[in-house]
Amino acid sequence: MMVTVNENYLLLKSSYIFSEINRKVEDFQRKNPDADVIRMGIGDVTRPLPSAVVDAFHSAVDEMAQEETFRGYGPEQGYPFLREAIAENDYASRGVEVSPEEIFISDGAKCDTGNIQEIFGQDNVVAVTDPVYPVYVESNVMAGRAGPADETGRYSGLVYIPCTEENGFIPALPEEKVDLIYLCYPNNPTGTALTEKQLAEWVDYARDSGSIILFDAAYEAYIQEDGIPHSIYEVEGAREVAVEFRSFSKNAGFTGTRCAFTVVPEELEVPDSQGRMHSLKELWNRRQTTKFNGVSYPVQRAAEAVYTPEGQREIRESIDYYMENARIIRESLESAGLRYYGGVNAPYIWIKTPEGMDSWQFFDMLLNEAEVVGTPGSGFGPSGEGYFRLTAFNSLKNTVRAMERISELSF
Ligand code: PLP
């Protein structure tokens, strides 16, 4: 006998997209030392934490410095003050019933969306939209649910639901039986959103077929239009079939501070192989209390401050700032004669590459002719080929400069 690795990890396609982008940009800069490259491919926020958040963060650190107010391990599920603030401000205020006990605080939607598959059986059939946030796919590859991948990166054991120009980026219900469905709306990378009616079709499907929806709402705060649900629980019947993931990363600039949460409703029950029903909330609680020791107290106090009137005003201002960038990007693409989607209820703009150009050829063109860097759509899944992602996470100045350059190109 000898030690061996988890061979599921060997099935992972090397995620070469961001290293390939960096290699190409470095190469370009070496050849063009005076080039002023503007990066519009990054999915990270650029504005600092709101001052209300920083003040709460500071005072919580001061509490940790005094014997009388020092705190050690907190509840693995998160402090009641934060769970209550979320239940009240994110849910009750929109007429949605979610209790603090159904909210689990964590250090990221990335970990939660990656970890959630652990509480489901090995044989579950997993469906993802295509293109997709890669964590949903790769966490299931690691768990052995996805099988091997072909040269386009498509794993044989997963069900891919294409979201393309042809279907208006609205995922069609699967024809085969699936058990777990990952949905992310507003969507990364396409920047598109689902209306309440469109989301309700998925909830009805899950109810009829006995499947579970894993709903990633990390970009909820970017929704501008009416009729787009901020939470899947705005849809009737969703509490029996959906888990929801939220994050403070993109609404309040917590990408480097780390705080998020997952909602697992009381009603959500899944059978074992004998047909006995089990509470997913209890299983997730068991998973978290075993493998996770909670988010730091100052970070939870900082997150709580997002819900103060000052915090709300400040996060609204940042989101408006990014969405103004998105508007500028959309208008410039329009005048450049490019087809694009998204950027209305999300910070992402998904460009259709011009006739005869694939995702990487378009990347090269923008880099060489406009010195602008974006993300080739093919990096997000087979159906992302022929598309290209720009993000609104940038300074207004850089966004304007980048778009002036793109407007001068002819396609
Ligand atoms: N979900 C989606 C769809 C994302 O795009 C991202 C980050 O880019 C995350 C989750 C990660 O969020 P967090 O910073 O809370 O881990």
Short mmCIF file of N, CA, C and O and ligand atoms in Angstrom, two decimals, residues 43 107-111 113 133 136 184 188 216 218-219 247 249-250 255 258-260 348, ligand 1:
data_model
loop_
_atom_site.label_atom_id
_atom_site.label_comp_id
_atom_site.label_asym_id
_atom_site.label_seq_id
_atom_site.Cartn_x
_atom_site.Cartn_y
_atom_site.Cartn_z
N GLY A 43 -12.82 40.85 -12.05
CA GLY A 43 -14.11 40.76 -11.36
C GLY A 43 -14.00 41.19 -9.92
O GLY A 43 -14.72 40.71 -9.06
N ASP A 107 -17.27 33.10 5.30
CA ASP A 107 -16.26 34.04 4.79
C ASP A 107 -16.25 34.11 3.27
O ASP A 107 -15.31 34.62 2.67
N GLY A 108 -17.30 33.62 2.63
CA GLY A 108 -17.35 33.82 1.18
C GLY A 108 -18.39 32.96 0.49
O GLY A 108 -18.64 31.82 0.87
N ALA A 109 -18.98 33.52 -0.57
CA ALA A 109 -19.90 32.73 -1.39
C ALA A 109 -19.12 31.73 -2.22
O ALA A 109 -19.67 30.72 -2.68
N LYS A 110 -17.82 31.98 -2.42
CA LYS A 110 -17.02 31.01 -3.16
C LYS A 110 -16.95 29.71 -2.37
O LYS A 110 -17.21 28.63 -2.90
N CYS A 111 -16.59 29.81 -1.07
CA CYS A 111 -16.52 28.59 -0.25
C CYS A 111 -17.89 27.93 -0.15
O CYS A 111 -17.99 26.72 -0.29
N THR A 113 -20.61 28.09 -2.10
CA THR A 113 -21.10 27.45 -3.33
C THR A 113 -20.23 26.23 -3.68
O THR A 113 -20.69 25.29 -4.30
N TYR A 133 -19.90 30.39 -13.67
CA TYR A 133 -18.88 30.66 -12.65
C TYR A 133 -18.22 29.31 -12.33
O TYR A 133 -18.91 28.38 -11.91
N TYR A 136 -18.80 26.13 -9.38
CA TYR A 136 -19.86 25.10 -9.31
C TYR A 136 -19.39 23.82 -10.01
O TYR A 136 -19.63 22.72 -9.54
N CYS A 184 -27.19 31.33 -11.20
CA CYS A 184 -26.57 32.56 -10.70
C CYS A 184 -27.22 33.74 -11.40
O CYS A 184 -27.03 33.92 -12.60
N ASN A 188 -23.00 36.09 -13.58
CA ASN A 188 -21.60 36.19 -13.97
C ASN A 188 -21.35 34.98 -14.85
O ASN A 188 -21.60 33.87 -14.38
N ASP A 216 -27.26 31.46 -6.60
CA ASP A 216 -26.18 32.39 -6.24
C ASP A 216 -26.62 33.81 -6.60
O ASP A 216 -26.75 34.16 -7.78
N ALA A 218 -24.99 36.66 -5.65
CA ALA A 218 -23.87 37.52 -5.24
C ALA A 218 -23.97 38.93 -5.83
O ALA A 218 -23.40 39.88 -5.29
N TYR A 219 -24.70 39.08 -6.96
CA TYR A 219 -24.78 40.39 -7.62
C TYR A 219 -26.14 41.06 -7.46
O TYR A 219 -26.49 41.98 -8.20
N SER A 247 -23.45 37.58 -0.69
CA SER A 247 -22.10 37.97 -0.31
C SER A 247 -22.03 39.48 -0.09
O SER A 247 -22.77 40.24 -0.72
N SER A 249 -19.22 40.87 -0.75
CA SER A 249 -18.06 41.20 -1.60
C SER A 249 -18.37 42.29 -2.61
O SER A 249 -17.66 43.27 -2.72
N LYS A 250 -19.46 42.09 -3.37
CA LYS A 250 -19.69 42.97 -4.51
C LYS A 250 -20.62 44.13 -4.15
O LYS A 250 -20.61 45.15 -4.81
N THR A 255 -14.45 42.11 -0.83
CA THR A 255 -13.69 41.02 -1.48
C THR A 255 -12.41 40.70 -0.70
O THR A 255 -12.00 39.54 -0.63
N ARG A 258 -13.90 39.70 3.49
CA ARG A 258 -14.50 38.37 3.52
C ARG A 258 -15.70 38.24 4.44
O ARG A 258 -15.57 38.04 5.66
N CYS A 259 -16.87 38.33 3.90
CA CYS A 259 -18.08 37.98 4.63
C CYS A 259 -19.21 37.70 3.63
O CYS A 259 -19.35 38.42 2.63
N ALA A 260 -19.95 36.64 3.89
CA ALA A 260 -21.04 36.23 3.00
C ALA A 260 -22.03 35.45 3.85
O ALA A 260 -21.83 35.28 5.05
N TYR A 348 -21.43 43.31 -15.29
CA TYR A 348 -20.74 42.64 -16.39
C TYR A 348 -21.42 42.92 -17.72
O TYR A 348 -22.65 42.94 -17.81
N1 PLP B 1 -20.41 33.88 -6.90
C1 PLP B 1 -20.17 34.50 -8.06
C2 PLP B 1 -21.10 34.30 -9.18
C3 PLP B 1 -19.03 35.31 -8.23
O1 PLP B 1 -18.79 35.90 -9.40
C4 PLP B 1 -18.14 35.47 -7.13
C5 PLP B 1 -16.92 36.28 -7.25
O2 PLP B 1 -16.47 36.74 -8.26
C6 PLP B 1 -18.42 34.80 -5.96
C7 PLP B 1 -19.56 34.02 -5.85
C8 PLP B 1 -17.47 34.87 -4.80
O3 PLP B 1 -17.91 35.65 -3.77
P1 PLP B 1 -17.10 35.78 -2.42
O4 PLP B 1 -16.14 36.90 -2.56
O5 PLP B 1 -18.17 36.02 -1.39
O6 PLP B 1 -16.40 34.48 -2.14
#
